[in-house]
């Protein structure tokens, strides 16, 4: 993305756009790290300081990022089947107790609230924008479009199914007030006295998933910094960045409520701007310049 | 250059590993836990000031049983501890000050609420529990017409564990016979928050013994009915059956329905039911 921006918008403007994307990915990663420690503290280990979880996660991310994008991709490849299998097992376990009636009243206020309500979820899917930075590293670029579309569809299916299951068990009022609805759903799974307390499995899965996400965003930020600064290699940036992540993730927000407020008020417009707005502007600029024959590539 | 990186990584790895050597902040040995199994909550307003009482049955440590120490809960394997305070949170902390062990609330099978809590302070109770990280959605919510402490003091009739007896009675026996059914915490809270459905909770009461010269016992029969966040009344055995038929909660046993026809009295056993509500609009409005 920083490279495209420079080609399309010129060196100065391109560097500004590249820098803005860098801050966006940095912030996205800081939020992921903080969410990770927040979940562990709120639900499982309230006596442990947040900084401990932040340090551990950032160092794992730094190590993976220093090994390069292929290592992160292989890790994701290993985790994905376990992740999907476990999520499907949870969906199957709650299936006997779901009540479709809890989804009613359906479209009571028309389609408008549904569209507005779907904006925050779009930000999650919009994170696929990372592919624009990863694209130069892919050896079979012709397959990227199809695979990316499949990945977004897969994520959409799993997230939607997770949310619908939660709604069909707890109803809309309770679900809306839960801090971690899916975790609460996993606490709900009980088969007599022999299968219960499976939330530990969910946590394990979520942790592996977040490690891959943090490592990937970590890599992207370091890669983008190297490009903007004109460095030959991104690796010297990796470990110094760990301090930025640890300090920001620990001190940027003081309470869970602050994070929630930030996510609700500011994260959606920010995500919208970087995941949809700016790429559209870049695309329009590229089309206009191509028509004018403004650049050779 | 590569060698330099390897050394940095090794040092970082050693630093990270040292975290795991110190043990976890939250590590607690099982022997040092006071595992709460049943929690009773009572509320009283005396001379204008609130008094909350939290009564908790914790599992008796295994060692104490053989040592001949009498359990405060008669016939049971639990120990009853109390806490009092001006708020629910203060009462819970007061309870935990009565034991040298660390309270663990992740195994609570039932909350028993006194009538005054249900009538006046349901919001305080549900909010405190929902905010608590060890809460579980399938904990049963029961309301009693007296105080929760009386129910906990009465203890189990058959089982050694009061928590097991309450859970089995509410989830299987009461719903099987149509006397009542086990309302779980997540359903109960969702109903309290719902604008279109009123909440119900399992009703438990201490009743005089059937057999002369024996102790009083707990009976799960009927439901407590809420409107908004306040207890407004009770459903008796017959009304509860009607409620169960309407809400299709009958699938766990045989509900006896006795009818009289042609001067003959006989009983239907209802194993499963399906109901449909059909509204009729009368009048012009």
XYZ file of C-alpha atoms in Angstrom:
582
model
C 0.000 0.000 0.000
C 2.716 2.581 0.809
C 4.283 1.777 -2.577
C 0.996 2.077 -4.498
C 0.263 5.376 -2.767
C 3.628 6.780 -3.792
C 3.153 5.687 -7.412
C -0.387 7.018 -7.625
C -0.211 10.192 -5.564
C 3.402 11.189 -5.927
C 6.216 10.930 -3.432
C 5.163 13.431 -0.744
C 1.433 12.712 -0.695
C 2.161 9.004 -1.082
C 4.414 9.025 1.958
C 1.699 10.802 3.985
C -0.891 8.183 2.983
C 1.611 5.400 3.687
C 2.321 6.939 7.097
C -1.413 7.143 7.856
C -1.816 3.442 7.010
C 1.139 2.659 9.205
C -0.545 4.396 12.158
C -3.814 2.593 11.378
C -2.180 -0.839 11.437
C -0.201 0.117 14.526
C -3.390 1.158 16.314
C -5.230 -1.969 15.145
C -2.462 -4.103 16.577
C -2.302 -2.185 19.851
C -6.061 -2.708 20.232
C -5.702 -6.444 19.527
C -2.956 -6.775 22.129
C -4.957 -4.829 24.689
C -8.131 -6.839 23.969
C -6.132 -10.012 24.533
C -4.867 -8.934 27.959
C -8.251 -7.429 28.831
C -10.085 -10.686 28.128
C -7.625 -12.693 30.199
C -7.817 -10.267 33.116
C -11.569 -9.763 33.113
C -12.525 -13.415 32.706
C -9.744 -15.691 33.865
C -6.827 -14.134 35.740
C -7.876 -10.869 37.427
C -4.864 -10.723 39.739
C -2.253 -10.759 36.965
C -1.047 -7.351 35.733
C -1.950 -6.537 32.118
C 1.635 -5.710 31.258
C 2.643 -9.364 31.722
C 0.244 -10.558 29.027
C 1.173 -7.646 26.778
C 4.902 -8.389 27.061
C 4.447 -12.098 26.346
C 2.197 -11.523 23.343
C 4.346 -8.751 21.871
C 7.527 -10.809 22.201
C 5.922 -13.803 20.480
C 4.666 -11.443 17.759
C 8.113 -9.873 17.419
C 9.773 -13.262 17.100
C 7.304 -14.405 14.436
C 7.581 -11.085 12.574
C 11.372 -11.308 12.581
C 11.138 -14.735 10.929
C 9.141 -13.308 8.048
C 5.724 -13.594 6.518
C 6.105 -17.210 5.460
C 6.531 -18.394 9.054
C 3.371 -16.496 10.047
C 1.508 -17.989 7.085
C 2.612 -21.530 8.002
C 1.511 -20.969 11.607
C -1.887 -19.782 10.370
C -2.098 -22.823 8.103
C -1.567 -25.096 11.106
C -4.042 -23.286 13.342
C -6.884 -22.797 10.851
C -8.234 -26.388 10.772
C -8.135 -26.642 14.594
C -9.889 -23.306 14.812
C -12.644 -24.174 12.364
C -13.166 -27.642 13.842
C -13.500 -26.282 17.384
C -15.856 -23.483 16.358
C -18.063 -25.937 14.477
C -18.059 -28.270 17.519
C -19.298 -25.384 19.673
C -22.028 -24.533 17.177
C -23.100 -28.180 17.105
C -23.122 -28.421 20.907
C -25.416 -25.426 21.307
C -27.671 -26.392 18.409
C -30.127 -28.467 20.525
C -30.874 -25.522 22.829
C -31.175 -22.654 20.366
C -34.573 -20.967 20.055
C -35.209 -19.342 16.696
C -38.041 -17.338 18.288
C -35.464 -15.261 20.172
C -34.490 -13.591 16.896
C -37.953 -12.042 16.732
C -39.144 -9.338 16.219
C -37.322 -9.505 12.887
C -36.939 -6.239 10.902
C -39.286 -4.508 13.347
C -37.787 -1.084 12.619
C -37.191 -1.714 8.902
C -33.898 -2.417 7.170
C -32.161 0.819 8.246
C -31.145 -0.252 11.801
C -29.794 -3.514 10.355
C -27.562 -1.615 7.923
C -26.262 0.739 10.620
C -25.727 -2.189 12.963
C -23.644 -4.010 10.378
C -21.105 -1.162 10.037
C -18.916 -2.222 13.018
C -18.779 -5.809 11.667
C -17.725 -4.497 8.262
C -14.594 -3.104 9.884
C -13.632 -6.644 10.930
C -13.993 -7.950 7.378
C -12.269 -4.818 6.053
C -9.065 -5.927 7.740
C -8.550 -7.952 4.585
C -6.928 -4.686 3.387
C -3.676 -6.158 4.786
C -3.522 -8.166 1.563
C -2.603 -4.983 -0.309
C 0.658 -4.894 1.598
C 1.194 -8.639 1.420
C 0.511 -8.849 -2.307
C 4.126 -8.283 -3.427
C 5.163 -11.296 -1.269
C 2.726 -13.706 -2.911
C 4.201 -15.947 -5.585
C 0.932 -16.821 -7.354
C -0.754 -13.470 -7.473
C -3.502 -14.574 -9.854
C -4.999 -16.748 -7.091
C -5.116 -13.997 -4.468
C -8.479 -12.517 -5.516
C -10.331 -15.817 -5.265
C -8.628 -16.898 -2.044
C -9.211 -13.497 -0.422
C -12.905 -13.609 -1.338
C -13.146 -17.142 0.074
C -11.393 -16.077 3.272
C -13.774 -13.151 3.780
C -16.766 -15.418 3.111
C -15.444 -18.000 5.584
C -14.893 -15.371 8.266
C -18.327 -13.891 7.585
C -19.950 -17.312 7.947
C -18.187 -18.160 11.215
C -18.744 -14.735 12.785
C -22.370 -14.563 11.708
C -23.084 -18.072 12.913
C -21.406 -17.326 16.243
C -23.444 -14.173 16.691
C -26.722 -15.806 15.644
C -26.144 -18.723 18.056
C -25.514 -16.273 20.888
C -28.658 -14.326 19.993
C -30.766 -17.478 19.757
C -29.693 -18.557 23.241
C -29.445 -15.344 25.266
C -31.792 -13.134 23.248
C -30.967 -9.643 21.970
C -31.259 -7.755 25.276
C -28.810 -9.846 27.269
C -26.399 -10.352 24.347
C -26.209 -6.585 23.829
C -25.030 -6.100 27.401
C -22.422 -8.857 27.453
C -18.774 -7.862 27.240
C -17.662 -11.169 25.710
C -20.814 -12.821 24.310
C -19.093 -15.772 22.643
C -17.182 -16.639 25.804
C -20.450 -16.538 27.757
C -21.888 -18.875 25.113
C -19.034 -21.327 25.633
C -19.740 -21.208 29.388
C -23.302 -22.221 28.532
C -22.261 -25.537 26.951
C -23.039 -28.358 29.351
C -23.918 -31.958 28.700
C -24.899 -33.458 32.027
C -21.933 -33.572 34.330
C -19.435 -35.031 31.868
C -18.923 -32.223 29.344
C -18.798 -28.748 30.781
C -16.463 -25.801 31.272
C -15.216 -25.818 27.693
C -14.418 -22.103 27.773
C -10.763 -22.993 28.342
C -10.687 -24.511 24.850
C -12.213 -21.356 23.390
C -9.638 -19.254 25.146
C -6.821 -21.420 23.819
C -8.134 -21.089 20.271
C -8.678 -17.398 20.570
C -5.140 -16.972 21.918
C -3.588 -18.868 19.021
C -5.660 -16.826 16.573
C -4.702 -13.520 18.165
C -1.013 -14.507 18.165
C -1.159 -14.985 14.391
C -3.038 -11.695 13.921
C -0.661 -9.733 16.134
C 2.372 -11.286 14.407
C 1.002 -10.419 10.966
C 0.145 -6.815 11.841
C 3.493 -6.509 13.613
C 5.223 -7.648 10.428
C 3.176 -5.239 8.307
C 3.961 -2.256 10.506
C 7.704 -3.032 10.484
C 7.585 -3.644 6.730
C 5.782 -0.334 6.137
C 8.211 1.572 8.396
C 11.143 0.126 6.452
C 9.539 1.142 3.141
C 8.735 4.669 4.282
C 12.183 5.196 5.783
C 13.799 3.632 2.743
C 15.510 0.854 4.731
C 16.779 -2.218 2.885
C 15.526 -4.664 5.535
C 12.674 -4.406 8.041
C 14.325 -6.607 10.692
C 16.251 -3.885 12.583
C 12.868 -2.245 13.289
C 11.259 -5.354 14.806
C 12.551 -5.428 18.395
C 12.596 -1.636 18.998
C 8.917 -1.630 17.978
C 8.183 -4.063 20.831
C 8.647 -1.199 23.328
C 6.125 0.937 21.442
C 3.595 -1.897 21.462
C 4.064 -2.829 25.098
C 3.894 0.756 26.352
C 0.953 1.704 24.135
C -1.047 -1.454 24.855
C -0.501 -1.030 28.598
C -0.971 2.728 29.037
C -3.077 4.035 26.122
C -6.333 2.984 27.798
C -6.779 2.814 31.537
C -10.043 0.859 31.772
C -12.096 -1.663 29.802
C -14.819 0.943 29.448
C -12.378 3.333 27.746
C -11.512 0.693 25.136
C -15.182 -0.046 24.573
C -15.940 3.642 24.138
C -13.030 4.103 21.724
C -14.106 1.093 19.667
C -17.714 2.265 19.511
C -17.088 5.949 18.797
C -13.860 6.174 16.838
C -12.816 2.781 15.524
C -15.693 2.353 13.072
C -15.123 5.699 11.236
C -11.365 5.117 11.263
C -11.748 1.618 9.897
C -14.194 2.833 7.293
C -11.787 5.520 6.151
C -8.759 3.230 5.838
C -10.474 0.064 4.662
C -12.898 1.564 2.178
C -12.491 5.338 1.783
C -8.764 5.669 1.064
C -8.507 2.593 -1.199
C -11.447 3.983 -3.214
C -9.755 7.387 -3.502
C -6.510 5.704 -4.586
C -8.407 3.627 -7.144
C -10.173 6.696 -8.546
C -6.867 8.600 -8.716
C -5.218 5.656 -10.478
C -8.052 5.455 -13.049
C -7.942 9.199 -13.724
C -4.167 9.228 -14.086
C -4.228 6.167 -16.311
C -6.716 7.893 -18.608
C -4.484 10.919 -18.692
C -1.439 8.669 -19.242
C 0.094 10.161 -16.099
C 2.374 7.261 -15.178
C 4.084 4.450 -16.975
C 3.109 1.423 -14.794
C 24.631 -10.502 11.822
C 22.620 -13.719 12.002
C 24.566 -14.834 15.067
C 23.832 -11.503 16.767
C 20.087 -11.973 16.162
C 20.202 -15.506 17.559
C 21.767 -14.245 20.799
C 19.158 -11.483 21.153
C 16.370 -13.986 20.574
C 17.854 -16.433 23.064
C 18.133 -13.743 25.730
C 14.539 -12.647 25.084
C 13.362 -16.244 25.259
C 15.114 -16.698 28.614
C 13.477 -13.536 29.947
C 10.054 -14.771 28.849
C 10.679 -18.218 30.342
C 11.595 -16.659 33.661
C 7.997 -15.397 33.903
C 6.758 -18.966 33.920
C 9.249 -20.022 36.585
C 7.821 -17.637 39.166
C 4.352 -19.199 39.086
C 1.127 -17.509 38.235
C -0.365 -14.587 40.136
C -3.684 -16.360 40.227
C -2.486 -19.839 41.108
C -4.411 -21.288 44.003
C -4.119 -24.841 45.227
C -7.403 -26.743 45.350
C -6.884 -27.392 49.066
C -6.796 -23.674 49.724
C -10.134 -22.950 48.034
C -13.486 -22.468 49.727
C -15.701 -23.815 46.931
C -19.118 -22.190 47.173
C -21.945 -24.477 46.010
C -25.168 -22.763 47.088
C -25.549 -19.047 47.789
C -28.480 -17.486 49.605
C -29.124 -13.748 49.540
C -31.372 -11.880 51.970
C -32.164 -8.210 52.348
C -33.639 -6.210 55.171
C -34.283 -2.518 55.640
C -33.975 -1.713 59.333
C -34.480 1.859 60.589
C -33.858 3.200 57.102
C -30.581 1.394 56.510
C -30.057 -1.607 54.237
C -28.733 -4.881 55.608
C -27.754 -7.613 53.177
C -27.055 -11.145 54.348
C -25.168 -13.609 52.192
C -25.291 -17.238 53.296
C -22.963 -19.606 51.488
C -22.540 -23.356 51.660
C -18.942 -24.274 50.964
C -17.744 -27.802 50.369
C -16.328 -29.352 53.489
C -12.651 -30.169 53.172
C -12.249 -33.963 52.876
C -9.927 -34.180 55.874
C -12.434 -32.691 58.268
C -15.093 -35.289 57.692
C -13.080 -38.110 59.205
C -11.788 -35.909 61.990
C -15.224 -36.016 63.575
C -15.935 -32.315 63.177
C -19.637 -31.707 62.902
C -20.867 -30.078 59.765
C -23.118 -27.095 60.389
C -25.336 -28.319 57.590
C -27.106 -31.305 58.995
C -26.605 -34.504 57.069
C -24.637 -32.678 54.397
C -21.088 -32.277 53.232
C -21.184 -28.510 53.346
C -20.373 -25.805 55.798
C -22.662 -22.817 56.115
C -20.987 -19.428 56.412
C -22.590 -15.989 56.672
C -21.647 -12.464 55.706
C -23.457 -9.190 56.398
C -23.081 -5.714 54.976
C -24.800 -2.528 53.877
C -24.426 -3.560 50.231
C -24.348 -6.950 48.541
C -20.659 -6.540 47.725
C -19.864 -5.712 51.351
C -21.763 -8.796 52.513
C -19.835 -11.034 50.086
C -16.513 -9.656 51.313
C -17.696 -10.114 54.910
C -18.477 -13.768 54.162
C -15.034 -14.335 52.679
C -13.469 -12.843 55.833
C -14.962 -15.747 57.795
C -12.787 -18.341 56.110
C -9.031 -18.644 55.791
C -9.527 -20.109 52.343
C -9.940 -18.244 49.077
C -13.593 -18.265 48.017
C -14.249 -19.785 44.601
C -17.651 -19.066 43.082
C -17.291 -20.948 39.794
C -19.147 -24.008 41.128
C -22.279 -22.354 42.459
C -25.196 -24.512 41.355
C -28.021 -22.405 42.806
C -28.768 -18.884 43.967
C -31.557 -18.718 46.527
C -33.123 -15.307 46.975
C -35.202 -14.223 49.925
C -38.614 -12.690 49.187
C -37.489 -9.161 50.104
C -34.569 -9.288 47.648
C -36.909 -10.449 44.906
C -39.443 -7.713 45.675
C -37.080 -4.760 46.076
C -33.502 -5.409 45.014
C -33.412 -7.673 41.965
C -31.524 -5.081 39.913
C -28.708 -4.920 42.495
C -28.455 -8.699 42.620
C -28.377 -9.417 38.861
C -25.976 -6.577 38.144
C -23.517 -7.751 40.805
C -23.586 -11.321 39.519
C -23.359 -10.418 35.822
C -20.308 -8.265 36.449
C -18.562 -11.077 38.281
C -16.074 -13.049 36.199
C -16.748 -16.420 37.857
C -20.499 -16.370 37.178
C -21.992 -19.086 35.003
C -25.101 -18.829 32.827
C -26.575 -22.158 33.961
C -26.734 -21.432 37.676
C -30.315 -21.987 38.868
C -32.227 -19.039 40.326
C -34.686 -19.833 43.131
C -36.877 -17.587 45.221
C -38.299 -18.461 48.625
C -41.257 -16.954 50.457
C -39.237 -16.601 53.653
C -35.519 -16.045 53.955
C -32.845 -17.827 51.948
C -30.984 -18.577 55.165
C -33.850 -20.802 56.378
C -33.657 -22.852 53.171
C -29.901 -23.283 53.489
C -30.194 -24.200 57.181
C -32.798 -26.852 56.374
C -30.293 -28.509 54.055
C -30.690 -31.653 51.940
C -33.212 -34.403 52.609
C -31.573 -37.308 50.798
C -28.317 -36.315 49.120
C -25.117 -35.471 50.911
C -24.600 -32.397 48.788
C -27.332 -29.779 49.033
C -26.237 -28.286 45.707
C -26.696 -31.617 43.924
C -30.096 -32.188 45.513
C -31.312 -28.733 44.495
C -30.056 -29.083 40.934
C -31.496 -32.580 40.454
C -34.827 -31.566 41.968
C -35.168 -28.419 39.876
C -33.841 -29.683 36.562
C -35.305 -33.187 36.513
C -37.811 -34.004 39.238
C -39.767 -30.754 39.464
C -40.014 -30.274 35.709
C -40.748 -33.975 35.190
C -43.666 -33.915 37.590
C -44.832 -30.466 36.499
C -44.409 -29.010 40.006
C -41.919 -26.388 38.845
C -38.831 -26.164 36.686
C -35.219 -25.013 36.977
C -34.885 -21.426 35.739
C -31.294 -20.699 34.779
C -29.555 -17.391 35.395
C -29.021 -16.391 31.735
C -32.725 -16.909 30.895
C -33.781 -15.120 34.054
C -31.579 -12.077 33.343
C -32.636 -11.980 29.691
C -36.305 -11.942 30.763
C -35.688 -9.185 33.313
C -34.138 -7.075 30.542
C -36.780 -7.989 27.998
C -39.514 -5.416 27.296
C -42.017 -8.075 26.207
C -41.575 -11.039 28.524
C -41.830 -11.194 32.296
C -39.428 -13.313 34.281
C -40.165 -16.343 36.432
C -37.942 -18.099 38.962
C -38.133 -21.504 40.622
C -40.002 -21.392 43.923
C -38.542 -23.221 46.922
C -40.000 -23.247 50.398
C -39.332 -24.855 53.735
C -42.349 -27.055 54.544
C -43.337 -28.988 57.668
C -42.393 -32.672 57.566
C -44.825 -35.230 56.142
C -43.709 -37.815 58.676
C -44.352 -36.855 62.341
C -41.307 -36.085 64.534
C -39.006 -35.524 61.603
C -37.353 -32.273 60.535
C -38.776 -29.719 58.100
C -37.659 -30.062 54.508
C -37.367 -28.041 51.319
C -39.978 -28.370 48.607
C -39.653 -27.068 45.070
C -43.205 -26.295 43.960
C -44.515 -23.417 41.876
C -42.890 -20.370 40.336
C -42.162 -16.800 41.411
C -43.444 -14.244 38.895
C -41.755 -10.913 38.194
C -42.956 -7.802 36.469
C -40.192 -5.483 35.385
C -37.546 -6.173 38.010
C -39.896 -6.785 40.910
C -41.465 -9.924 42.296
C -45.232 -9.546 41.986
C -46.648 -12.940 42.854
C -46.529 -16.703 42.820
C -47.845 -19.488 40.628
C -49.159 -22.518 42.498
C -48.772 -26.130 41.335
C -51.712 -26.044 38.930
C -50.817 -22.661 37.462
C -47.224 -23.784 37.028
C -48.427 -26.761 34.994
C -50.360 -24.385 32.781
C -47.252 -22.264 32.377
C -45.129 -25.311 31.506
C -47.706 -26.464 28.946
C -47.762 -23.039 27.327
C -43.999 -22.617 27.229
C -43.424 -26.214 26.063
C -41.150 -27.133 28.912
C -42.507 -30.646 29.293
C -40.169 -33.299 28.008
C -38.361 -34.683 31.016
C -40.819 -37.032 32.650
C -44.455 -37.935 33.076
C -46.698 -35.212 34.320
C -49.800 -36.672 35.965
C -53.037 -34.938 35.015
C -56.019 -36.267 36.920
C -59.415 -35.888 35.285
C -62.934 -36.958 36.120
C -65.256 -38.266 33.454
C -68.556 -40.115 33.899
C -67.925 -40.205 37.661
C -64.643 -41.983 37.083
C -61.382 -40.494 38.238
C -58.353 -41.381 36.205
C -54.920 -40.010 35.448
C -53.239 -39.124 32.198
C -49.487 -39.219 32.098
C -48.251 -36.424 29.895
C -44.789 -37.130 28.516
C -44.433 -34.466 25.877
C -46.579 -31.608 24.728
C -46.800 -29.036 21.986
C -48.761 -25.846 22.316
C -49.795 -23.035 20.041
C -51.093 -19.651 21.085
C -53.820 -18.256 18.892
C -54.888 -14.692 19.663
C -58.500 -13.596 19.205
C -59.341 -9.929 18.821
C -62.695 -9.002 20.290
C -64.483 -5.699 19.988
C -63.727 -2.895 17.616
C -60.654 -1.342 19.315
